[in-house]
CSV table of C-alpha atoms in Angstrom, one decimal:
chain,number,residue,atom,x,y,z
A,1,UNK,CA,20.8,-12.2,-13.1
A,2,UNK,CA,20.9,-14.7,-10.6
A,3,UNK,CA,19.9,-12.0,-7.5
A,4,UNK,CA,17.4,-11.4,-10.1
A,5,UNK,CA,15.6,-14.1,-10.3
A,6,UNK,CA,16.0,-14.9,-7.1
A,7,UNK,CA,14.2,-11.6,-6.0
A,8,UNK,CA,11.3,-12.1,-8.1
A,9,UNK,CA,11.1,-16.1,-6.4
A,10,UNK,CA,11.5,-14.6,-3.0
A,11,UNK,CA,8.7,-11.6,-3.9
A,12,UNK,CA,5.8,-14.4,-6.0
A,13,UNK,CA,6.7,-16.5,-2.7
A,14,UNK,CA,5.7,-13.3,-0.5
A,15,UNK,CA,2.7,-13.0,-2.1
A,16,UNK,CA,1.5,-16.8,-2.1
A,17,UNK,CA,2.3,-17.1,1.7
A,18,UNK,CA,0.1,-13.9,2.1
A,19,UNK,CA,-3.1,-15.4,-0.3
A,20,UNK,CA,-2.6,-18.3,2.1
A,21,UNK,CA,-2.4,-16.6,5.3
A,22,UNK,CA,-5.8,-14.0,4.1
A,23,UNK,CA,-7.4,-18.0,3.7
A,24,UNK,CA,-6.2,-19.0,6.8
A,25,UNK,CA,-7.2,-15.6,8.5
A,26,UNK,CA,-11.0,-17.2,7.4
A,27,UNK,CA,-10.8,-20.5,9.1
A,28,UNK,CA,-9.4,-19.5,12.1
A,29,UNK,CA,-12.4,-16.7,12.2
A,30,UNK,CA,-14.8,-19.4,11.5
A,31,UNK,CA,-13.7,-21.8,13.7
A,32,UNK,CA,-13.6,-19.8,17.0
A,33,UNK,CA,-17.3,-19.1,16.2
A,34,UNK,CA,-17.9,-23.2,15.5
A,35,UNK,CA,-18.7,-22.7,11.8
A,36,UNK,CA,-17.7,-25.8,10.2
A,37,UNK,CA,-14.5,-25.5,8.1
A,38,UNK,CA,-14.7,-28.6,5.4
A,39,UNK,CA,-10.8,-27.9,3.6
A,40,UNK,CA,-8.3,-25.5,4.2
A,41,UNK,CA,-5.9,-25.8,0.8
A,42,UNK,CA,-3.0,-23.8,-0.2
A,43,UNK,CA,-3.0,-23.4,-4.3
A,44,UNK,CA,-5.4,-24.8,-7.2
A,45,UNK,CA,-5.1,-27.6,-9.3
A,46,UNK,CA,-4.3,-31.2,-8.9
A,47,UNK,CA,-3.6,-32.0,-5.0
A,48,UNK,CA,0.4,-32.7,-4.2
A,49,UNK,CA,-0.8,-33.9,-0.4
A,50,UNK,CA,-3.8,-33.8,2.0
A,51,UNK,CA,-4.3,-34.7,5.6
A,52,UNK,CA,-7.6,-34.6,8.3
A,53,UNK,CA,-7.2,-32.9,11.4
A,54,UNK,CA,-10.2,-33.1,13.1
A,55,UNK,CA,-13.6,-32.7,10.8
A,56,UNK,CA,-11.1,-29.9,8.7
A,57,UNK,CA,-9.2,-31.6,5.8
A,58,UNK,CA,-5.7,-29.1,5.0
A,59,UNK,CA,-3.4,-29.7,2.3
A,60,UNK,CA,-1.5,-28.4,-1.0
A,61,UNK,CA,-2.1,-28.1,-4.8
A,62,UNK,CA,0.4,-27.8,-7.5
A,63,UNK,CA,-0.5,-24.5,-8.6
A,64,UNK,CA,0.7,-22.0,-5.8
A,65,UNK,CA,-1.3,-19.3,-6.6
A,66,UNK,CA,-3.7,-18.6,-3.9
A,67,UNK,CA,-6.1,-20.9,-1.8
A,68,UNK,CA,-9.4,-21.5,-0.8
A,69,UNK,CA,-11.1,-22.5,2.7
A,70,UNK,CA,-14.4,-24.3,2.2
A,71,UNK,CA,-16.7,-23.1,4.7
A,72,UNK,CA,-19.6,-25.3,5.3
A,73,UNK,CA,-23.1,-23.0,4.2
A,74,UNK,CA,-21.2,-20.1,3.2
A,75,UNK,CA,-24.7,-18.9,1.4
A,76,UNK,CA,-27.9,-20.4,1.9
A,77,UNK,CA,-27.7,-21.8,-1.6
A,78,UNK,CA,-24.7,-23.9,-0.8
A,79,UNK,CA,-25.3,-27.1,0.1
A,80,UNK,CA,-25.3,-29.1,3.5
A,81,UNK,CA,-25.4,-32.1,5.4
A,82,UNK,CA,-28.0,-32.6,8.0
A,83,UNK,CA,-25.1,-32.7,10.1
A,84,UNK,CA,-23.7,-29.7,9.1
A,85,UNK,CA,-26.5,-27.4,9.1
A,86,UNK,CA,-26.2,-26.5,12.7
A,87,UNK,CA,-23.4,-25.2,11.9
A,88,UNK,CA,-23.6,-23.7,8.4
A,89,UNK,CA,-21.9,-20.2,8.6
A,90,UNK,CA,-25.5,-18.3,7.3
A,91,UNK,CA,-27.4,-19.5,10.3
A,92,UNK,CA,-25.0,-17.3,12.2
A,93,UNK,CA,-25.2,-13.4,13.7
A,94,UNK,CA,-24.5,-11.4,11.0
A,95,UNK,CA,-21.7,-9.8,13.0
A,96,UNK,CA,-20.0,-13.0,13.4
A,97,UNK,CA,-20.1,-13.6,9.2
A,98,UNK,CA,-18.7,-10.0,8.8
A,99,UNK,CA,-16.0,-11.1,11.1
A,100,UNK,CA,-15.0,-14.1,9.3
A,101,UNK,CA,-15.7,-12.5,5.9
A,102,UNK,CA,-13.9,-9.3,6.8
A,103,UNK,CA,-10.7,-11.7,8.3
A,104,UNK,CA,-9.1,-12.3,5.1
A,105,UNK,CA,-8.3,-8.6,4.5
A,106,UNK,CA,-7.6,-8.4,8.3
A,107,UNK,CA,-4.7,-10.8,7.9
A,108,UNK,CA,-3.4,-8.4,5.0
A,109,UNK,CA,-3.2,-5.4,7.2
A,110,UNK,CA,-1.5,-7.2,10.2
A,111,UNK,CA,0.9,-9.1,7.9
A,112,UNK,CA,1.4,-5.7,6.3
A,113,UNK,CA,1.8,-4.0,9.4
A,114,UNK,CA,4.7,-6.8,10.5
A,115,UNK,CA,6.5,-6.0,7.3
A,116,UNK,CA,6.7,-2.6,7.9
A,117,UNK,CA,7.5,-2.9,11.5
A,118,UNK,CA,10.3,-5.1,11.0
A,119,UNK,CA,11.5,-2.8,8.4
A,120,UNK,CA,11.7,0.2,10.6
A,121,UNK,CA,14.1,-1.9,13.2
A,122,UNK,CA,16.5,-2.6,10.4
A,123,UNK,CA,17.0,-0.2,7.5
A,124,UNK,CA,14.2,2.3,8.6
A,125,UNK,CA,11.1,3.6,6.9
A,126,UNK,CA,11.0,6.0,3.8
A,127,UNK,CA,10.3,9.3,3.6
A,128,UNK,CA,7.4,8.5,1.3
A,129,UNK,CA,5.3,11.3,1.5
A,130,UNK,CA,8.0,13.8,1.7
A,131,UNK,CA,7.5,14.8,5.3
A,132,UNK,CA,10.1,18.2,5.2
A,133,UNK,CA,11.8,17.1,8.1
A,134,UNK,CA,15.1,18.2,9.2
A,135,UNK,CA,18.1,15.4,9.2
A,136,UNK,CA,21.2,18.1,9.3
A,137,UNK,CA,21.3,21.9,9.5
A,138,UNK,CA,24.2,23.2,7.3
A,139,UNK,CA,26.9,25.2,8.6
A,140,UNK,CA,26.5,27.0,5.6
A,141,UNK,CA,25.7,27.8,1.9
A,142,UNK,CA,27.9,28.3,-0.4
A,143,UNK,CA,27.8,29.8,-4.2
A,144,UNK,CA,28.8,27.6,-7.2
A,145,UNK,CA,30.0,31.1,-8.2
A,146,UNK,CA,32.7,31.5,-5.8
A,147,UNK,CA,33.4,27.6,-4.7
A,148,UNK,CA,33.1,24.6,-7.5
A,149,UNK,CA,32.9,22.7,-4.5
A,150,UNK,CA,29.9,23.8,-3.2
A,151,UNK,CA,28.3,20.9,-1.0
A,152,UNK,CA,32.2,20.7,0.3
A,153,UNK,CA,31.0,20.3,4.1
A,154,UNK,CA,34.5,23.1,5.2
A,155,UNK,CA,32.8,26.5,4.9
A,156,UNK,CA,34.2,29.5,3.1
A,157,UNK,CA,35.2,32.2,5.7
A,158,UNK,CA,32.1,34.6,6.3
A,159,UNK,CA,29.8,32.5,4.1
A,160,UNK,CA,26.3,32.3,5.4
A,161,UNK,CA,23.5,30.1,7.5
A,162,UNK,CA,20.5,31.1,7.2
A,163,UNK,CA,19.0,27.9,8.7
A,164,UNK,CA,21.0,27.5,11.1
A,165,UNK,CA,21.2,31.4,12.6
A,166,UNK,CA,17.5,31.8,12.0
A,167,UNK,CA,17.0,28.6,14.7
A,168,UNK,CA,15.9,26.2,12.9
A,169,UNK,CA,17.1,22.9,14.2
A,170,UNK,CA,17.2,19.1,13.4
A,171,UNK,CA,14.8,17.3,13.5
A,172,UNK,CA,12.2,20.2,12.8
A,173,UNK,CA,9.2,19.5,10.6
A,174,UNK,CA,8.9,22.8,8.0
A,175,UNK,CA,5.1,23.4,7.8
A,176,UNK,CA,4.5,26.9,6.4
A,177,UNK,CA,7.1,28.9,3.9
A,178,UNK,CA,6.0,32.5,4.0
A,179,UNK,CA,2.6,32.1,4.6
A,180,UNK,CA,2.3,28.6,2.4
A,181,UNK,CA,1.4,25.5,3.5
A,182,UNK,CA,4.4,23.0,2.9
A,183,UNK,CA,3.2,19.7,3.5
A,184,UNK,CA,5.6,18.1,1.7
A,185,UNK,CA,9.9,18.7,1.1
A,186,UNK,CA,9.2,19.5,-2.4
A,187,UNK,CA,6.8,22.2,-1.5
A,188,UNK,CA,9.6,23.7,0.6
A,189,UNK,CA,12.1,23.9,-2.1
A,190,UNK,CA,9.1,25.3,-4.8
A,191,UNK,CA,8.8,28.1,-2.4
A,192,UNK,CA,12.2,28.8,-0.9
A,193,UNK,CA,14.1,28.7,-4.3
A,194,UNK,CA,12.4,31.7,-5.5
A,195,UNK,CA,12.7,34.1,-2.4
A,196,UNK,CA,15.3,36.1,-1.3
A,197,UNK,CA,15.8,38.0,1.9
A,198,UNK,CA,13.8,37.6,5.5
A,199,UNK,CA,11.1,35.4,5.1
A,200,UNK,CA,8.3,33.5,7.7
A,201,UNK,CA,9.0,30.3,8.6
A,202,UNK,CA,6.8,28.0,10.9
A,203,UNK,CA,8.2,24.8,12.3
A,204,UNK,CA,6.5,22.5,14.3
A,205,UNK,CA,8.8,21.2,17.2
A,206,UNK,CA,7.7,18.7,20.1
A,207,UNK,CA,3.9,18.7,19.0
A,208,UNK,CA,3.8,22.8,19.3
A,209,UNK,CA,4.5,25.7,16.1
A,210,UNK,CA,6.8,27.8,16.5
A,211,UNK,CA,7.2,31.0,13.9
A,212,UNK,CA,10.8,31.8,13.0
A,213,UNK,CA,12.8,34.9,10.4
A,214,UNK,CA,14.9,33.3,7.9
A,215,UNK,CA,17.5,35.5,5.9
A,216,UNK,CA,16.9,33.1,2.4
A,217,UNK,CA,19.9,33.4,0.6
A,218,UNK,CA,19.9,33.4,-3.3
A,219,UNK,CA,23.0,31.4,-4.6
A,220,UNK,CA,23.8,30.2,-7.8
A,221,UNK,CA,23.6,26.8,-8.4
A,222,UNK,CA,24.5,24.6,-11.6
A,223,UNK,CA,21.3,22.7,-13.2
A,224,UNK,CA,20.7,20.6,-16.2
A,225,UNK,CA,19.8,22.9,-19.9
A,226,UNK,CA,15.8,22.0,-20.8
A,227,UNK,CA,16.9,23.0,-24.0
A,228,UNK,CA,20.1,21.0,-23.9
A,229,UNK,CA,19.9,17.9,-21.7
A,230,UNK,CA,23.3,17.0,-21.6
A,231,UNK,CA,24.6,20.6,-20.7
A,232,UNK,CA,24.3,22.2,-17.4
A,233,UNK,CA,24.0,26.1,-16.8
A,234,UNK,CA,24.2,28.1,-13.9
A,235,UNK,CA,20.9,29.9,-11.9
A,236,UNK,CA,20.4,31.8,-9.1
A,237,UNK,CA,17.7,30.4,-6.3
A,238,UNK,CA,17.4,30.9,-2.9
A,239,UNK,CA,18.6,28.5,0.0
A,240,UNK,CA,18.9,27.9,3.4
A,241,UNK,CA,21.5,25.1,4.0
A,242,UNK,CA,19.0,22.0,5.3
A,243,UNK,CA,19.2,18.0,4.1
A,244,UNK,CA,15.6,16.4,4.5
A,245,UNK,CA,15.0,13.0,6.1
A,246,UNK,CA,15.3,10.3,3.8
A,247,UNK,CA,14.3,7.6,6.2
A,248,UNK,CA,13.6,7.5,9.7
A,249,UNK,CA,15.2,5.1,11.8
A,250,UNK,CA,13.6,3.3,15.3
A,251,UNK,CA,14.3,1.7,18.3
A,252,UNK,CA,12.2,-1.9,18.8
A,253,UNK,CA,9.6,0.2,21.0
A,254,UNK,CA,9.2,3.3,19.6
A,255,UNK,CA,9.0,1.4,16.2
A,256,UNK,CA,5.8,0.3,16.9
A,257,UNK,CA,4.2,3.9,17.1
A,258,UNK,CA,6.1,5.0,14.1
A,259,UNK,CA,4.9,2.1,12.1
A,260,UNK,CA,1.4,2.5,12.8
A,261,UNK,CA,1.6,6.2,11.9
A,262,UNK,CA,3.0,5.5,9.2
A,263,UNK,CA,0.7,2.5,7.8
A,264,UNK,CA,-2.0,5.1,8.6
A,265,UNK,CA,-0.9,7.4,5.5
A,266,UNK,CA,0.2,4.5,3.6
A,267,UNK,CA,-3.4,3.1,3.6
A,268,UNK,CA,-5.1,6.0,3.2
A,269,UNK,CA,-2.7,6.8,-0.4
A,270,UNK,CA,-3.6,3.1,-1.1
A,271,UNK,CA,-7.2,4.1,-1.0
A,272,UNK,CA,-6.8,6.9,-3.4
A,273,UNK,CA,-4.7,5.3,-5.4
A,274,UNK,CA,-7.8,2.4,-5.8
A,275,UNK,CA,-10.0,5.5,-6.7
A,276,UNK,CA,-8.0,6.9,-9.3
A,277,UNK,CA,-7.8,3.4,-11.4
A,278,UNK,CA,-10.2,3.5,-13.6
A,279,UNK,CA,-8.5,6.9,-15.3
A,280,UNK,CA,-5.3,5.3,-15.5
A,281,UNK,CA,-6.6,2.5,-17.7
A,282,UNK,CA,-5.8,4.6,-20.9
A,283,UNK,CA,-2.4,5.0,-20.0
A,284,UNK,CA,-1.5,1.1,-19.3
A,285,UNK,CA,-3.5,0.3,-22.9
A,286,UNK,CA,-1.4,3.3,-24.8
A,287,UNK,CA,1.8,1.7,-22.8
A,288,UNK,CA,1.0,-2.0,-24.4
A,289,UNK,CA,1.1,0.0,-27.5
A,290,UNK,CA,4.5,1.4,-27.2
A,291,UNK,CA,4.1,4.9,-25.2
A,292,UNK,CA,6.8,5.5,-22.2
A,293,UNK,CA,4.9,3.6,-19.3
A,294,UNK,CA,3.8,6.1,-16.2
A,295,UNK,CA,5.5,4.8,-13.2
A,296,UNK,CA,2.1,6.1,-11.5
A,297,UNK,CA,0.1,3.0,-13.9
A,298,UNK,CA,-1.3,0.0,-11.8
A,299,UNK,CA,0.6,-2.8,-12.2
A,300,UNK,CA,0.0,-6.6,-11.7
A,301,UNK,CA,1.6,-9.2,-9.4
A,302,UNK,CA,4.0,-9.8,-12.7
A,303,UNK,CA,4.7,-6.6,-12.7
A,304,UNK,CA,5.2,-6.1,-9.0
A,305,UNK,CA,7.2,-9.3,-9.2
A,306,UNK,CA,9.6,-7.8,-11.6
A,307,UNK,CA,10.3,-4.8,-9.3
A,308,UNK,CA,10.9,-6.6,-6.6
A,309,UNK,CA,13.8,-9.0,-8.7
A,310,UNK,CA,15.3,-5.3,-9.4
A,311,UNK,CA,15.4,-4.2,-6.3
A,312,UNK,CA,17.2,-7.6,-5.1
A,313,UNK,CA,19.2,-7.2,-7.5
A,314,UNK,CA,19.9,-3.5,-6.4
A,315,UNK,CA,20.4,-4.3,-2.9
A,316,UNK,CA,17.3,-2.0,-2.6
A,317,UNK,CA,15.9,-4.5,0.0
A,318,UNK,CA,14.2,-2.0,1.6
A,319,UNK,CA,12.2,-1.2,-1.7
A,320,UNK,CA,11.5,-4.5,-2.0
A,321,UNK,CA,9.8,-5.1,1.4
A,322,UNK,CA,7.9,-1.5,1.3
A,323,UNK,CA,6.3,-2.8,-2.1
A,324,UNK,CA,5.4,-6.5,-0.2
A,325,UNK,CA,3.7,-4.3,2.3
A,326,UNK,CA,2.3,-2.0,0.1
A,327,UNK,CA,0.8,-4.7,-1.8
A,328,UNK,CA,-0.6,-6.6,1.0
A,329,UNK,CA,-2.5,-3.3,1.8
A,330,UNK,CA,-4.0,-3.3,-1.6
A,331,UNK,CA,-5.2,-6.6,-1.9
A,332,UNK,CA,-6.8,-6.1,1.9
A,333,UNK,CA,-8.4,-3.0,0.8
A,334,UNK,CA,-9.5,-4.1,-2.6
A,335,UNK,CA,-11.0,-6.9,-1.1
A,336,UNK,CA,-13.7,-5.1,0.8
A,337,UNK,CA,-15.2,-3.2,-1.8
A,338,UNK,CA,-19.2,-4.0,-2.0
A,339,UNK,CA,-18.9,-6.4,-4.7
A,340,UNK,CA,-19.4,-10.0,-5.4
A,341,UNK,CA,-17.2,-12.1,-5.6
A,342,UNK,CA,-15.4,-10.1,-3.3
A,343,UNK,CA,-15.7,-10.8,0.6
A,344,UNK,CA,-16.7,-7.2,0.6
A,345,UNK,CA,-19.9,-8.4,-1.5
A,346,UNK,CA,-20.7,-11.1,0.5
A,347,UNK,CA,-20.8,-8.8,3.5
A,348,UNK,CA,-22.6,-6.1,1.9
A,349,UNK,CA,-25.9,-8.6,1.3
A,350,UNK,CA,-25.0,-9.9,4.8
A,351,UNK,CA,-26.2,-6.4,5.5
A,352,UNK,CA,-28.7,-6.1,3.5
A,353,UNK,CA,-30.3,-8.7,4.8
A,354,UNK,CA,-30.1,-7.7,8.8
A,355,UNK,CA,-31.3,-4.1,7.7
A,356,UNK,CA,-34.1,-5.5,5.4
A,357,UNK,CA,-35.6,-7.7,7.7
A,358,UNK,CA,-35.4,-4.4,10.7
A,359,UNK,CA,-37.5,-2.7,8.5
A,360,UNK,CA,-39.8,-5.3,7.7
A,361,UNK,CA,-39.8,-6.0,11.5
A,362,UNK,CA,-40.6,-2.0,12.0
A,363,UNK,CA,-43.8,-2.6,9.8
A,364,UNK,CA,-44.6,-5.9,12.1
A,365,UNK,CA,-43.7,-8.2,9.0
A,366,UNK,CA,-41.5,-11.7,9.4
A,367,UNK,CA,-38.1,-11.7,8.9
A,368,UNK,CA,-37.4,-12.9,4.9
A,369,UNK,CA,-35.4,-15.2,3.5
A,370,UNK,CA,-31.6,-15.2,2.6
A,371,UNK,CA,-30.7,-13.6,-0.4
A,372,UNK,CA,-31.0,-15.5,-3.9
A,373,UNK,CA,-27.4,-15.2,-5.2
A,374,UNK,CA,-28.6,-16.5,-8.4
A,375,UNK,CA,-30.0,-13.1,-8.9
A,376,UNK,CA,-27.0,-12.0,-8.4
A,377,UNK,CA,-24.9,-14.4,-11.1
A,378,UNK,CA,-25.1,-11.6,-13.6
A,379,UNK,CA,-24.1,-9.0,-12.0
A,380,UNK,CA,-21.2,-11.2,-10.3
A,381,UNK,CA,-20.2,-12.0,-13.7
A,382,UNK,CA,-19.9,-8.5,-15.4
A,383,UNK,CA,-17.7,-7.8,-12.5
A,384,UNK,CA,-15.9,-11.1,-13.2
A,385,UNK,CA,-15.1,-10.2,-16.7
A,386,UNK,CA,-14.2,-6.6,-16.1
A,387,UNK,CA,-12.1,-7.7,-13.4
A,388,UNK,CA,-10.2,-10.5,-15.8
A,389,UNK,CA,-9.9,-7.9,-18.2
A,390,UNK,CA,-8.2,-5.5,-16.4
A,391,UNK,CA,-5.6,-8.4,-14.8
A,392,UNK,CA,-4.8,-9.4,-19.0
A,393,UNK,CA,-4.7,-5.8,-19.3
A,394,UNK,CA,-1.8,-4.9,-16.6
A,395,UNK,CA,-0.1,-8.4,-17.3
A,396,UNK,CA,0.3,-7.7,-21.0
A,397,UNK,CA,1.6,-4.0,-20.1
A,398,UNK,CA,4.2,-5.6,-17.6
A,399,UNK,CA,5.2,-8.1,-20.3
A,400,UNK,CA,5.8,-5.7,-22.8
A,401,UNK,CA,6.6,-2.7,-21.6
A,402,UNK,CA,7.4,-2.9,-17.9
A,403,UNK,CA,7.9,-0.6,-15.0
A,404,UNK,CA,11.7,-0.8,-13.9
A,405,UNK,CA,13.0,1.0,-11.0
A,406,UNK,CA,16.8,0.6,-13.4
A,407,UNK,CA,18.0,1.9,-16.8
């Protein structure tokens, strides 16, 4: 219980230091363009300390749950000093506001990024997407028929390879199964386990395809009894003798390709997995109400929290740092969506307004004014409420009935 709690300290801590560092990402932005940065605070509530550096006062708040830097002119409705106004951030190019703006999220992607990295120079990456990869080509396959000990590695005189004599090697990626696509392992085995005899195989090796004959052979193998659970009966399917990579491992060079490869897929699955939230919804309000919660649900930082204590608690460290990175991604990508309050809103009208006022220059018409973001409040605060509901919404499920990674 102890690693437990522990794990879910170390995780909520994770996430505060990367609010801070996405606020941080702003002023730092801002200030390398001389936008005036008032406060630079870590947390909300009451104030535990302050100090003035410069014109910028930094300092921490009781309630560690994010931060705030307080840009001077942030919108033309804020207000400013005479002093300030020089500087306010809305008299700037609107390619320097998108910078500072669009910083925040930056600083998630780079912090994920480190994560990551760091994480493939010690316990190695996952095999998230089920990349068939070759780890280890079998000597041979056995039968559960003829040897009990079928995954013994000591073959059985005679038995057969089909892998390895029809030249597949390690390290291959499998990419085609009789004339099917196999992106993934579990495509493979879908395919392989119900043919029998020569079959096409492609395998991509060194960047190039390669076509190879593999003699599938069927087997019999034990599996558990849909209609009795707890029993297991025997079936016949066909096999070649491979083990897929679970993880890959890297040097502290070559690390850095592989991580950014891999960051690559992993935010582009974080995007989809944004676009197919509003469907899961249902599922996280049936789970509140006592149905078996989807692993696949969103979850909150509660929720997330919890998973990582479980994995501490595992020794699943490497779980619990792919799901701090994974998490940073989200937040960095959720936070450039085209809506207010988001930064992604605020540099959205930041647009708007450059492209507005080219087409009112096109028609030889004066640049107009800033945006009113009082015409904007209600629209800001449906998106407000619908965004609170939905946190209650995955907090209550993760209370209740939570996502655990244990029985």
């Amino acid at each position: 219980m102890l690693v437990y709690i522990l794990g879910v300290v170390l995780f909520a801590l994770g996430i505060c230091i990367s609010v801070a560092l996405h606020e941080a990402g702003h002023m730092i932005a801002a200030k390398s363009f001389g936008m005036k940065v008032r406060r630079y605070f870590v947390g909300f509530g009451p104030t535990v300390f302050s100090f003035r550096r410069g014109e910028t006062e930094y300092g921490l708040k009781w309630l560690p749950f994010g931060g705030f830097c307080d840009i001077a002119g942030m919108t033309a409705l804020d207000e400013v000093t005479d002093d300030e106004r020089p500087r306010a951030m809305y008299r700037f190019k609107t390619w320097k506001r998108t910078v500072v703006m669009a910083a925040g999220s930056f600083t998630h992607f780079v912090l994920g990024f480190v994560v990551l990295y760091l994480l493939a120079v010690t316990m190695g990456l996952p095999n998230l997407f089920g990349t068939p990869e070759i780890s280890q080509v079998s000597p041979c396959v056995q039968d559960a028929r003829t040897n009990q000990q079928y995954t013994n590695p000591t073959c059985d005189p005679g038995a057969p390879a089909p892998a390895r004599d029809g030249g597949i090697r390690q390290g291959d990626v499998i990419v085609a199964v009789n004339g099917q696509e196999t992106p993934t392992y579990n495509d493979v085995v879908a395919e392989v386990q119900n043919l029998s005899g020569p079959t096409d195989f492609r395998v991509e090796r060194g960047g190039e395809v390669i076509p190879l004959t593999v003699d599938v052979e069927k087997v019999t193998r034990p599996v558990t009894d849909p209609e009795n659970p707890e029993a297991r009966k025997l079936v016949d399917i066909g096999s070649i003798g491979v083990t897929f990579t679970n993880r890959w491992e890297y040097g502290a060079a070559e690390a850095i390709g592989g991580t950014a490869a891999f960051t690559g897929d992993l935010v582009a699955e974080t995007w989809n997995r944004l676009l197919e939230l509003p469907e899961r919804v249902p599922a996280v309000v049936e789970a509140i109400f006592g149905a078996e919660r989807d692993p696949n649900t969103p979850i909150s930082v509660v929720g997330a929290s919890r998973i990582g204590g479980e994995a501490a608690q595992e020794g699943l460290w490497e779980l619990f740092f792919f799901l701090l990175a994974s998490l940073n991604f989200f937040v960095g990508i959720f936070n450039l969506l085209p809506l207010l309050p988001l930064d992604g809103g605020h540099i959205a009208v930041t647009w708007y307004e450059r492209v507005r006022d080219w087409l009112r220059k096109l028609r030889g018409k004066a640049a107009a004014g800033p945006v009113d973001y009082t015409k904007l409040n209600a629209v800001t605060m449906v998106i407000i409420v619908v965004g609170g509901a939905f946190v209650l919404l995955t907090i209550t499920a993760d209370v209740v009935n939570p996502i655990r990674i244990t029985e």
